[in-house]
PDB file of C-alpha atoms in Angstrom:
ATOM      1  CA  MET A   1      -2.192 -30.475  67.755  1.00 75.00           C
ATOM      2  CA  ASN A   2       1.124 -31.209  65.522  1.00 75.00           C
ATOM      3  CA  ALA A   3       0.463 -28.141  63.544  1.00 80.00           C
ATOM      4  CA  PHE A   4      -0.189 -26.148  66.496  1.00 77.00           C
ATOM      5  CA  ILE A   5       3.270 -27.518  67.874  1.00 79.00           C
ATOM      6  CA  ASP A   6       5.152 -27.016  64.506  1.00 78.00           C
ATOM      7  CA  PHE A   7       4.204 -23.318  64.565  1.00 80.00           C
ATOM      8  CA  PHE A   8       5.650 -22.523  67.900  1.00 74.00           C
ATOM      9  CA  ALA A   9       8.749 -24.644  67.004  1.00 74.00           C
ATOM     10  CA  HIS A  10       9.314 -22.377  63.862  1.00 80.00           C
ATOM     11  CA  LEU A  11       8.696 -18.913  65.756  1.00 82.00           C
ATOM     12  CA  THR A  12      10.882 -16.150  64.197  1.00 85.00           C
ATOM     13  CA  SER A  13      12.359 -13.369  66.426  1.00 83.00           C
ATOM     14  CA  LEU A  14      10.085 -10.944  64.694  1.00 88.00           C
ATOM     15  CA  GLN A  15       7.167 -12.714  65.840  1.00 90.00           C
ATOM     16  CA  LYS A  16       8.068 -12.915  69.572  1.00 88.00           C
ATOM     17  CA  PHE A  17       8.969  -9.230  69.569  1.00 89.00           C
ATOM     18  CA  VAL A  18       5.602  -8.442  67.993  1.00 93.00           C
ATOM     19  CA  TRP A  19       3.985 -10.675  70.786  1.00 94.00           C
ATOM     20  CA  ILE A  20       5.720  -8.757  73.322  1.00 92.00           C
ATOM     21  CA  VAL A  21       5.014  -5.159  72.173  1.00 93.00           C
ATOM     22  CA  GLY A  22       1.624  -6.106  71.391  1.00 96.00           C
ATOM     23  CA  LEU A  23       0.580  -7.330  74.681  1.00 96.00           C
ATOM     24  CA  LEU A  24       2.349  -4.273  76.235  1.00 96.00           C
ATOM     25  CA  VAL A  25      -0.021  -2.094  74.010  1.00 96.00           C
ATOM     26  CA  VAL A  26      -3.228  -3.891  74.855  1.00 97.00           C
ATOM     27  CA  PHE A  27      -2.770  -3.841  78.639  1.00 97.00           C
ATOM     28  CA  TRP A  28      -1.593  -0.372  78.451  1.00 96.00           C
ATOM     29  CA  LEU A  29      -4.848   0.816  76.791  1.00 97.00           C
ATOM     30  CA  LEU A  30      -6.971  -1.458  79.302  1.00 97.00           C
ATOM     31  CA  GLU A  31      -5.049   0.490  82.233  1.00 95.00           C
ATOM     32  CA  GLY A  32      -6.105   3.683  80.767  1.00 92.00           C
ATOM     33  CA  ALA A  33      -9.833   2.532  80.324  1.00 95.00           C
ATOM     34  CA  TYR A  34     -10.468   0.317  83.374  1.00 95.00           C
ATOM     35  CA  PRO A  35      -7.404   1.342  85.942  1.00 95.00           C
ATOM     36  CA  LEU A  36      -7.280  -0.501  89.604  1.00 94.00           C
ATOM     37  CA  ARG A  37      -5.631   2.789  90.613  1.00 91.00           C
ATOM     38  CA  LYS A  38      -5.511   6.159  89.344  1.00 89.00           C
ATOM     39  CA  PHE A  39      -1.838   6.705  89.503  1.00 87.00           C
ATOM     40  CA  LYS A  40      -0.643  10.609  89.587  1.00 86.00           C
ATOM     41  CA  TYR A  41       2.656   9.917  87.913  1.00 88.00           C
ATOM     42  CA  ASP A  42       4.169  10.332  84.590  1.00 90.00           C
ATOM     43  CA  LYS A  43       3.272   7.133  83.116  1.00 93.00           C
ATOM     44  CA  TRP A  44       6.009   7.628  80.259  1.00 93.00           C
ATOM     45  CA  GLN A  45       8.751   8.339  82.492  1.00 92.00           C
ATOM     46  CA  HIS A  46       7.917   5.368  84.579  1.00 93.00           C
ATOM     47  CA  ALA A  47       7.920   3.272  81.560  1.00 95.00           C
ATOM     48  CA  PHE A  48      11.118   4.510  80.401  1.00 94.00           C
ATOM     49  CA  THR A  49      13.085   3.094  83.364  1.00 94.00           C
ATOM     50  CA  ASN A  50      11.498  -0.119  83.264  1.00 96.00           C
ATOM     51  CA  PHE A  51      12.031  -0.470  79.293  1.00 95.00           C
ATOM     52  CA  ILE A  52      15.645   0.407  79.863  1.00 95.00           C
ATOM     53  CA  LEU A  53      15.656  -2.924  82.443  1.00 95.00           C
ATOM     54  CA  LEU A  54      13.426  -4.827  79.671  1.00 94.00           C
ATOM     55  CA  SER A  55      16.528  -4.147  77.060  1.00 94.00           C
ATOM     56  CA  THR A  56      18.738  -5.875  79.251  1.00 94.00           C
ATOM     57  CA  THR A  57      16.418  -8.758  79.538  1.00 92.00           C
ATOM     58  CA  ILE A  58      16.009  -8.881  76.033  1.00 90.00           C
ATOM     59  CA  VAL A  59      19.864  -9.233  75.466  1.00 92.00           C
ATOM     60  CA  ILE A  60      20.422 -11.755  78.160  1.00 92.00           C
ATOM     61  CA  ASN A  61      17.434 -13.645  76.484  1.00 88.00           C
ATOM     62  CA  VAL A  62      19.074 -13.891  73.080  1.00 87.00           C
ATOM     63  CA  LEU A  63      22.531 -14.650  74.369  1.00 88.00           C
ATOM     64  CA  PHE A  64      21.048 -17.461  76.601  1.00 86.00           C
ATOM     65  CA  GLY A  65      19.091 -18.520  73.740  1.00 83.00           C
ATOM     66  CA  ILE A  66      22.186 -18.789  71.343  1.00 85.00           C
ATOM     67  CA  ALA A  67      24.319 -20.534  74.170  1.00 82.00           C
ATOM     68  CA  THR A  68      21.736 -23.245  74.778  1.00 83.00           C
ATOM     69  CA  VAL A  69      20.450 -23.832  71.404  1.00 82.00           C
ATOM     70  CA  ASP A  70      22.282 -27.075  71.088  1.00 88.00           C
ATOM     71  CA  ILE A  71      20.908 -28.417  74.540  1.00 92.00           C
ATOM     72  CA  PHE A  72      17.411 -29.063  72.755  1.00 90.00           C
ATOM     73  CA  SER A  73      19.075 -31.048  69.985  1.00 88.00           C
ATOM     74  CA  TRP A  74      21.112 -33.222  72.411  1.00 91.00           C
ATOM     75  CA  LEU A  75      17.769 -33.799  74.698  1.00 90.00           C
ATOM     76  CA  GLU A  76      15.842 -34.986  71.615  1.00 86.00           C
ATOM     77  CA  VAL A  77      18.916 -37.250  70.299  1.00 88.00           C
ATOM     78  CA  SER A  78      19.964 -38.565  74.025  1.00 90.00           C
ATOM     79  CA  GLY A  79      16.359 -39.176  75.148  1.00 88.00           C
ATOM     80  CA  PHE A  80      17.469 -37.651  78.462  1.00 92.00           C
ATOM     81  CA  GLY A  81      14.582 -36.150  80.539  1.00 91.00           C
ATOM     82  CA  LEU A  82      11.312 -37.138  82.216  1.00 90.00           C
ATOM     83  CA  LEU A  83       9.170 -36.612  79.241  1.00 89.00           C
ATOM     84  CA  ASN A  84      11.211 -38.782  77.167  1.00 87.00           C
ATOM     85  CA  MET A  85      10.682 -41.923  79.375  1.00 88.00           C
ATOM     86  CA  VAL A  86       6.929 -42.020  78.920  1.00 87.00           C
ATOM     87  CA  ASP A  87       4.732 -41.991  76.000  1.00 87.00           C
ATOM     88  CA  LEU A  88       2.005 -39.419  76.600  1.00 90.00           C
ATOM     89  CA  PRO A  89      -0.464 -37.631  74.218  1.00 91.00           C
ATOM     90  CA  ILE A  90       1.150 -34.512  73.016  1.00 90.00           C
ATOM     91  CA  TRP A  91      -1.293 -32.191  74.869  1.00 92.00           C
ATOM     92  CA  VAL A  92      -0.700 -33.988  78.062  1.00 94.00           C
ATOM     93  CA  GLU A  93       3.030 -33.640  77.782  1.00 93.00           C
ATOM     94  CA  LEU A  94       2.547 -29.899  76.751  1.00 94.00           C
ATOM     95  CA  ILE A  95       0.521 -29.196  79.918  1.00 95.00           C
ATOM     96  CA  LEU A  96       3.043 -31.024  82.240  1.00 94.00           C
ATOM     97  CA  ALA A  97       5.717 -29.102  80.550  1.00 94.00           C
ATOM     98  CA  VAL A  98       4.344 -25.765  81.261  1.00 96.00           C
ATOM     99  CA  MET A  99       3.457 -26.648  84.760  1.00 96.00           C
ATOM    100  CA  LEU A 100       6.973 -28.149  85.704  1.00 94.00           C
ATOM    101  CA  LEU A 101       8.565 -24.910  83.893  1.00 95.00           C
ATOM    102  CA  ASP A 102       6.159 -22.546  85.917  1.00 97.00           C
ATOM    103  CA  PHE A 103       7.120 -24.500  89.205  1.00 97.00           C
ATOM    104  CA  LEU A 104      10.703 -24.530  88.730  1.00 95.00           C
ATOM    105  CA  ALA A 105      11.391 -21.552  86.626  1.00 94.00           C
ATOM    106  CA  GLN A 106       8.744 -19.187  88.254  1.00 96.00           C
ATOM    107  CA  TYR A 107       7.817 -20.466  91.829  1.00 97.00           C
ATOM    108  CA  VAL A 108      10.800 -22.016  93.124  1.00 97.00           C
ATOM    109  CA  VAL A 109      13.328 -19.522  91.651  1.00 97.00           C
ATOM    110  CA  HIS A 110      10.806 -16.672  92.893  1.00 97.00           C
ATOM    111  CA  PHE A 111      10.683 -17.842  96.274  1.00 97.00           C
ATOM    112  CA  MET A 112      14.616 -18.323  96.542  1.00 97.00           C
ATOM    113  CA  LEU A 113      14.732 -14.718  95.251  1.00 97.00           C
ATOM    114  CA  HIS A 114      13.227 -13.849  98.518  1.00 96.00           C
ATOM    115  CA  LYS A 115      14.492 -16.068 100.933  1.00 96.00           C
ATOM    116  CA  VAL A 116      18.391 -16.123  99.806  1.00 95.00           C
ATOM    117  CA  ARG A 117      20.103 -12.821 100.986  1.00 92.00           C
ATOM    118  CA  PHE A 118      22.352 -12.717  97.861  1.00 93.00           C
ATOM    119  CA  MET A 119      19.467 -13.319  95.357  1.00 95.00           C
ATOM    120  CA  TRP A 120      17.059 -10.841  97.201  1.00 95.00           C
ATOM    121  CA  ARG A 121      19.535  -7.636  96.696  1.00 94.00           C
ATOM    122  CA  PHE A 122      18.962  -7.887  92.871  1.00 95.00           C
ATOM    123  CA  HIS A 123      15.392  -9.020  93.118  1.00 96.00           C
ATOM    124  CA  MET A 124      14.743  -5.852  95.173  1.00 95.00           C
ATOM    125  CA  VAL A 125      14.818  -3.664  92.277  1.00 95.00           C
ATOM    126  CA  HIS A 126      11.530  -5.454  90.773  1.00 96.00           C
ATOM    127  CA  HIS A 127      10.070  -4.632  94.105  1.00 96.00           C
ATOM    128  CA  SER A 128      11.090  -1.033  94.114  1.00 95.00           C
ATOM    129  CA  ASP A 129       8.278   0.044  91.727  1.00 95.00           C
ATOM    130  CA  THR A 130       5.989   2.570  93.609  1.00 94.00           C
ATOM    131  CA  ASN A 131       3.402   2.353  90.511  1.00 94.00           C
ATOM    132  CA  VAL A 132       2.859  -1.004  89.505  1.00 96.00           C
ATOM    133  CA  ASP A 133       1.501  -1.139  86.139  1.00 96.00           C
ATOM    134  CA  VAL A 134       2.118  -3.271  82.944  1.00 97.00           C
ATOM    135  CA  THR A 135       5.522  -2.091  82.288  1.00 97.00           C
ATOM    136  CA  SER A 136       6.587  -3.228  85.833  1.00 96.00           C
ATOM    137  CA  GLY A 137       6.144  -6.919  84.632  1.00 95.00           C
ATOM    138  CA  THR A 138       9.541  -5.878  82.797  1.00 94.00           C
ATOM    139  CA  ARG A 139      11.310  -4.577  85.398  1.00 95.00           C
ATOM    140  CA  HIS A 140      14.258  -6.875  86.630  1.00 96.00           C
ATOM    141  CA  HIS A 141      17.631  -6.161  87.187  1.00 95.00           C
ATOM    142  CA  PRO A 142      19.865  -8.219  84.800  1.00 95.00           C
ATOM    143  CA  ILE A 143      21.617 -10.571  87.478  1.00 95.00           C
ATOM    144  CA  ASP A 144      17.997 -11.317  88.688  1.00 96.00           C
ATOM    145  CA  TYR A 145      17.089 -12.203  85.343  1.00 95.00           C
ATOM    146  CA  PHE A 146      19.919 -14.364  84.638  1.00 94.00           C
ATOM    147  CA  MET A 147      19.165 -16.447  87.785  1.00 95.00           C
ATOM    148  CA  ARG A 148      15.755 -17.140  86.268  1.00 95.00           C
ATOM    149  CA  GLU A 149      17.302 -18.204  82.960  1.00 94.00           C
ATOM    150  CA  LEU A 150      19.277 -20.707  84.993  1.00 94.00           C
ATOM    151  CA  PHE A 151      16.366 -22.252  86.660  1.00 94.00           C
ATOM    152  CA  SER A 152      14.570 -22.402  83.356  1.00 94.00           C
ATOM    153  CA  LEU A 153      17.575 -24.428  81.829  1.00 93.00           C
ATOM    154  CA  LEU A 154      17.275 -26.683  84.730  1.00 93.00           C
ATOM    155  CA  ALA A 155      13.689 -27.243  84.244  1.00 93.00           C
ATOM    156  CA  ILE A 156      14.321 -28.068  80.553  1.00 94.00           C
ATOM    157  CA  LEU A 157      17.129 -30.544  81.251  1.00 94.00           C
ATOM    158  CA  ILE A 158      14.722 -32.288  84.072  1.00 93.00           C
ATOM    159  CA  ALA A 159      11.692 -32.816  81.855  1.00 92.00           C
ATOM    160  CA  GLY A 160      13.931 -33.008  78.693  1.00 92.00           C
ATOM    161  CA  LEU A 161      11.815 -30.445  76.713  1.00 91.00           C
ATOM    162  CA  PRO A 162      11.569 -30.008  73.034  1.00 91.00           C
ATOM    163  CA  LEU A 163      12.117 -26.447  72.084  1.00 90.00           C
ATOM    164  CA  ALA A 164       8.589 -25.936  70.982  1.00 91.00           C
ATOM    165  CA  TYR A 165       7.198 -26.808  74.401  1.00 93.00           C
ATOM    166  CA  TYR A 166       9.346 -24.421  75.904  1.00 93.00           C
ATOM    167  CA  LEU A 167       8.443 -21.597  73.415  1.00 93.00           C
ATOM    168  CA  VAL A 168       4.725 -22.283  74.365  1.00 94.00           C
ATOM    169  CA  TYR A 169       5.680 -21.598  77.912  1.00 95.00           C
ATOM    170  CA  ARG A 170       7.792 -18.385  77.077  1.00 93.00           C
ATOM    171  CA  ILE A 171       4.696 -16.817  75.147  1.00 94.00           C
ATOM    172  CA  LEU A 172       2.465 -17.972  78.002  1.00 96.00           C
ATOM    173  CA  THR A 173       4.770 -16.422  80.696  1.00 96.00           C
ATOM    174  CA  VAL A 174       4.849 -12.949  78.816  1.00 96.00           C
ATOM    175  CA  LEU A 175       1.059 -13.118  78.862  1.00 97.00           C
ATOM    176  CA  PHE A 176       0.684 -13.613  82.314  1.00 97.00           C
ATOM    177  CA  THR A 177       3.488 -11.034  83.448  1.00 97.00           C
ATOM    178  CA  TYR A 178       1.859  -8.322  82.023  1.00 97.00           C
ATOM    179  CA  PHE A 179      -1.790  -9.568  82.778  1.00 97.00           C
ATOM    180  CA  SER A 180      -0.720  -9.943  86.559  1.00 97.00           C
ATOM    181  CA  HIS A 181       1.001  -6.621  86.672  1.00 97.00           C
ATOM    182  CA  ALA A 182      -1.183  -4.483  84.804  1.00 97.00           C
ATOM    183  CA  ASN A 183      -3.272  -1.773  86.664  1.00 97.00           C
ATOM    184  CA  ILE A 184      -6.561  -3.195  85.542  1.00 96.00           C
ATOM    185  CA  GLN A 185      -9.900  -3.421  87.449  1.00 95.00           C
ATOM    186  CA  LEU A 186     -11.417  -6.582  86.823  1.00 96.00           C
ATOM    187  CA  PRO A 187     -14.776  -7.505  88.663  1.00 95.00           C
ATOM    188  CA  ARG A 188     -13.870  -8.933  92.007  1.00 94.00           C
ATOM    189  CA  ALA A 189     -15.796 -12.299  91.406  1.00 95.00           C
ATOM    190  CA  LEU A 190     -14.079 -12.580  87.966  1.00 97.00           C
ATOM    191  CA  ASP A 191     -10.642 -11.790  89.436  1.00 97.00           C
ATOM    192  CA  LYS A 192     -11.279 -14.495  92.264  1.00 96.00           C
ATOM    193  CA  ALA A 193     -12.572 -16.861  90.017  1.00 97.00           C
ATOM    194  CA  ILE A 194      -9.319 -16.704  88.026  1.00 97.00           C
ATOM    195  CA  SER A 195      -7.171 -16.815  90.933  1.00 97.00           C
ATOM    196  CA  MET A 196      -8.503 -20.259  91.997  1.00 96.00           C
ATOM    197  CA  VAL A 197      -6.030 -21.773  89.135  1.00 97.00           C
ATOM    198  CA  PHE A 198      -4.191 -18.870  87.491  1.00 97.00           C
ATOM    199  CA  VAL A 199      -2.594 -15.857  88.883  1.00 97.00           C
ATOM    200  CA  SER A 200      -4.760 -12.996  88.547  1.00 97.00           C
ATOM    201  CA  PRO A 201      -4.204  -9.148  88.680  1.00 96.00           C
ATOM    202  CA  ASN A 202      -5.375  -8.630  92.096  1.00 96.00           C
ATOM    203  CA  THR A 203      -3.538 -11.618  93.195  1.00 96.00           C
ATOM    204  CA  HIS A 204      -0.049 -10.542  92.270  1.00 97.00           C
ATOM    205  CA  LYS A 205      -0.662  -7.067  93.377  1.00 97.00           C
ATOM    206  CA  PHE A 206      -0.467  -8.304  97.195  1.00 96.00           C
ATOM    207  CA  HIS A 207       2.956  -9.342  96.247  1.00 97.00           C
ATOM    208  CA  HIS A 208       4.045  -6.002  95.527  1.00 96.00           C
ATOM    209  CA  HIS A 209       3.036  -4.549  98.748  1.00 95.00           C
ATOM    210  CA  HIS A 210       5.693  -2.409 100.635  1.00 93.00           C
ATOM    211  CA  GLU A 211       5.899  -4.631 103.751  1.00 89.00           C
ATOM    212  CA  MET A 212       5.795  -8.095 105.025  1.00 89.00           C
ATOM    213  CA  PRO A 213       4.152 -10.533 105.177  1.00 91.00           C
ATOM    214  CA  TRP A 214       2.308  -9.918 101.933  1.00 94.00           C
ATOM    215  CA  THR A 215       5.865  -9.213  99.828  1.00 94.00           C
ATOM    216  CA  ASP A 216       6.215 -12.958 100.741  1.00 95.00           C
ATOM    217  CA  THR A 217       3.182 -14.286  99.125  1.00 97.00           C
ATOM    218  CA  ASN A 218       1.913 -14.877  95.778  1.00 97.00           C
ATOM    219  CA  PHE A 219       5.063 -15.999  93.988  1.00 97.00           C
ATOM    220  CA  GLY A 220       3.404 -17.751  91.006  1.00 96.00           C
ATOM    221  CA  ASN A 221       3.361 -16.505  87.582  1.00 97.00           C
ATOM    222  CA  ILE A 222       0.855 -18.517  85.689  1.00 97.00           C
ATOM    223  CA  PHE A 223      -0.769 -20.743  88.159  1.00 98.00           C
ATOM    224  CA  SER A 224      -1.518 -19.928  91.725  1.00 97.00           C
ATOM    225  CA  ILE A 225      -2.107 -23.418  92.510  1.00 97.00           C
ATOM    226  CA  TRP A 226       1.589 -23.630  93.759  1.00 97.00           C
ATOM    227  CA  ASP A 227       0.934 -20.764  96.311  1.00 98.00           C
ATOM    228  CA  ARG A 228      -2.113 -22.628  97.271  1.00 97.00           C
ATOM    229  CA  VAL A 229      -0.476 -26.174  97.873  1.00 97.00           C
ATOM    230  CA  PHE A 230       2.702 -24.427  99.553  1.00 97.00           C
ATOM    231  CA  GLY A 231       0.633 -21.789 102.023  1.00 97.00           C
ATOM    232  CA  THR A 232       1.960 -18.813 100.334  1.00 97.00           C
ATOM    233  CA  PHE A 233      -1.410 -17.641  98.744  1.00 97.00           C
ATOM    234  CA  VAL A 234      -3.047 -14.455 100.023  1.00 96.00           C
ATOM    235  CA  TYR A 235      -6.299 -12.330  98.914  1.00 96.00           C
ATOM    236  CA  HIS A 236      -7.340  -9.242 100.515  1.00 93.00           C
ATOM    237  CA  ASP A 237      -8.797  -5.816  99.629  1.00 92.00           C
ATOM    238  CA  THR A 238      -6.471  -4.008  97.000  1.00 92.00           C
ATOM    239  CA  LYS A 239      -6.997  -1.186  98.605  1.00 92.00           C
ATOM    240  CA  ASP A 240      -4.807  -1.958 101.443  1.00 93.00           C
ATOM    241  CA  ILE A 241      -1.820  -2.211  99.110  1.00 94.00           C
ATOM    242  CA  VAL A 242       1.071   0.219  99.264  1.00 94.00           C
ATOM    243  CA  TYR A 243       3.335  -0.454  96.357  1.00 95.00           C
ATOM    244  CA  GLY A 244       7.275  -0.270  96.948  1.00 93.00           C
ATOM    245  CA  LEU A 245       9.877  -1.438  99.575  1.00 91.00           C
ATOM    246  CA  ASP A 246       9.884  -0.092 102.733  1.00 85.00           C
ATOM    247  CA  ILE A 247      13.731  -0.232 102.807  1.00 84.00           C
ATOM    248  CA  LEU A 248      14.201   1.705  99.562  1.00 86.00           C
ATOM    249  CA  ASP A 249      13.834   5.523  98.912  1.00 86.00           C
ATOM    250  CA  ASP A 250      10.750   5.854  97.128  1.00 87.00           C
ATOM    251  CA  GLY A 251      11.770   8.980  95.422  1.00 89.00           C
ATOM    252  CA  LYS A 252      14.332   7.167  93.373  1.00 91.00           C
ATOM    253  CA  ALA A 253      11.911   4.617  92.030  1.00 90.00           C
ATOM    254  CA  ASN A 254      12.667   5.736  88.441  1.00 91.00           C
ATOM    255  CA  ASP A 255      16.570   6.564  89.093  1.00 92.00           C
ATOM    256  CA  ILE A 256      17.705   3.969  86.793  1.00 93.00           C
ATOM    257  CA  MET A 257      21.477   4.372  88.118  1.00 92.00           C
ATOM    258  CA  TYR A 258      19.954   3.950  91.750  1.00 91.00           C
ATOM    259  CA  GLN A 259      18.033   0.940  90.889  1.00 92.00           C
ATOM    260  CA  LEU A 260      21.250  -0.490  89.206  1.00 91.00           C
ATOM    261  CA  LYS A 261      23.420  -0.159  92.301  1.00 90.00           C
ATOM    262  CA  VAL A 262      20.657  -1.079  94.908  1.00 90.00           C
ATOM    263  CA  PRO A 263      22.023  -4.648  95.263  1.00 91.00           C
ATOM    264  CA  PHE A 264      25.500  -3.337  95.977  1.00 89.00           C
ATOM    265  CA  ALA A 265      24.400  -0.324  98.479  1.00 80.00           C
ATOM    266  CA  TYR A 266      26.362  -1.618 101.737  1.00 56.00           C
ATOM    267  CA  LYS A 267      28.035  -0.046 104.805  1.00 50.00           C
ATOM    268  CA  LYS A 268      29.551  -1.159 108.210  1.00 43.00           C
ATOM    269  CA  ASN A 269      27.322  -0.636 110.933  1.00 39.00           C
ATOM    270  CA  SER A 270      28.558   0.054 114.756  1.00 39.00           C
ATOM    271  CA  SER A 271      29.157  -3.874 115.153  1.00 39.00           C
ATOM    272  CA  GLY A 272      31.471  -4.203 112.022  1.00 38.00           C
ATOM    273  CA  ILE A 273      28.453  -5.916 109.995  1.00 38.00           C
ATOM    274  CA  SER A 274      27.644  -5.271 106.386  1.00 42.00           C
ATOM    275  CA  THR A 275      24.309  -3.776 106.032  1.00 46.00           C
ATOM    276  CA  GLN A 276      22.171  -2.403 103.297  1.00 54.00           C
ATOM    277  CA  ILE A 277      21.979   1.471 103.147  1.00 48.00           C
ATOM    278  CA  ILE A 278      19.253   2.120 100.619  1.00 52.00           C
ATOM    279  CA  LYS A 279      17.270   5.404 101.947  1.00 52.00           C
ATOM    280  CA  GLU A 280      18.890   8.593 102.255  1.00 46.00           C
ATOM    281  CA  GLU A 281      19.599   9.554 106.035  1.00 38.00           C
TER     282      GLU A 281
END
């Protein structure tokens, strides 16, 4: 187990990049072989928009890593954090660390991105995708992703996580993000079995439905148990899902400039109240 942890503690930037690209390629190929839906769209054009947004998240991730590199050293020296207060086997600590990070840095912040109006403005960009596939997992407005990183930092401090545990979590997050967004068809029984504990491809697709209440369900990334515990889990027939958002212009789903401006698209209504004006009138 120590060798396993040590491997992640010394992951290079190249290894992380290969993991990201490798998973994208694997799920891209699986989408072609076993599609959940046969989209009539230019897959490369669609991917181009999402990859531009991916590039911004990579930059933010690198800068955030540089800015917080000393925090892990401080946690180790100071003994601050929940995991430093108990003596548990490494494998137990690792599972607890991943669960805590998934709860705070995924479920909680994702729930807030939907419920806090300011945060929702930026998260709308992720939901504006009308053809959800593996590249949709990379589709985040830069400010959306920055807020997610802040919650990751909060979880790190609360738990007193060592760097290796955090990197294991990030590796798993990339895997489940691409897995849950991928346009792949699993046998329904298998998908439902997976969804009992983890977020399956079908599970997350309901979250991308264009209308409430499904848009505000299935907030988890790795574990589905948070949604089950807090009553936000849903599972129906995927044929009923319509991707996108009913308040956005579907025709501009791949317009990168439009997407970056979505959070700031406001005008005064007749009552003098600021409201979002997204669709063309």
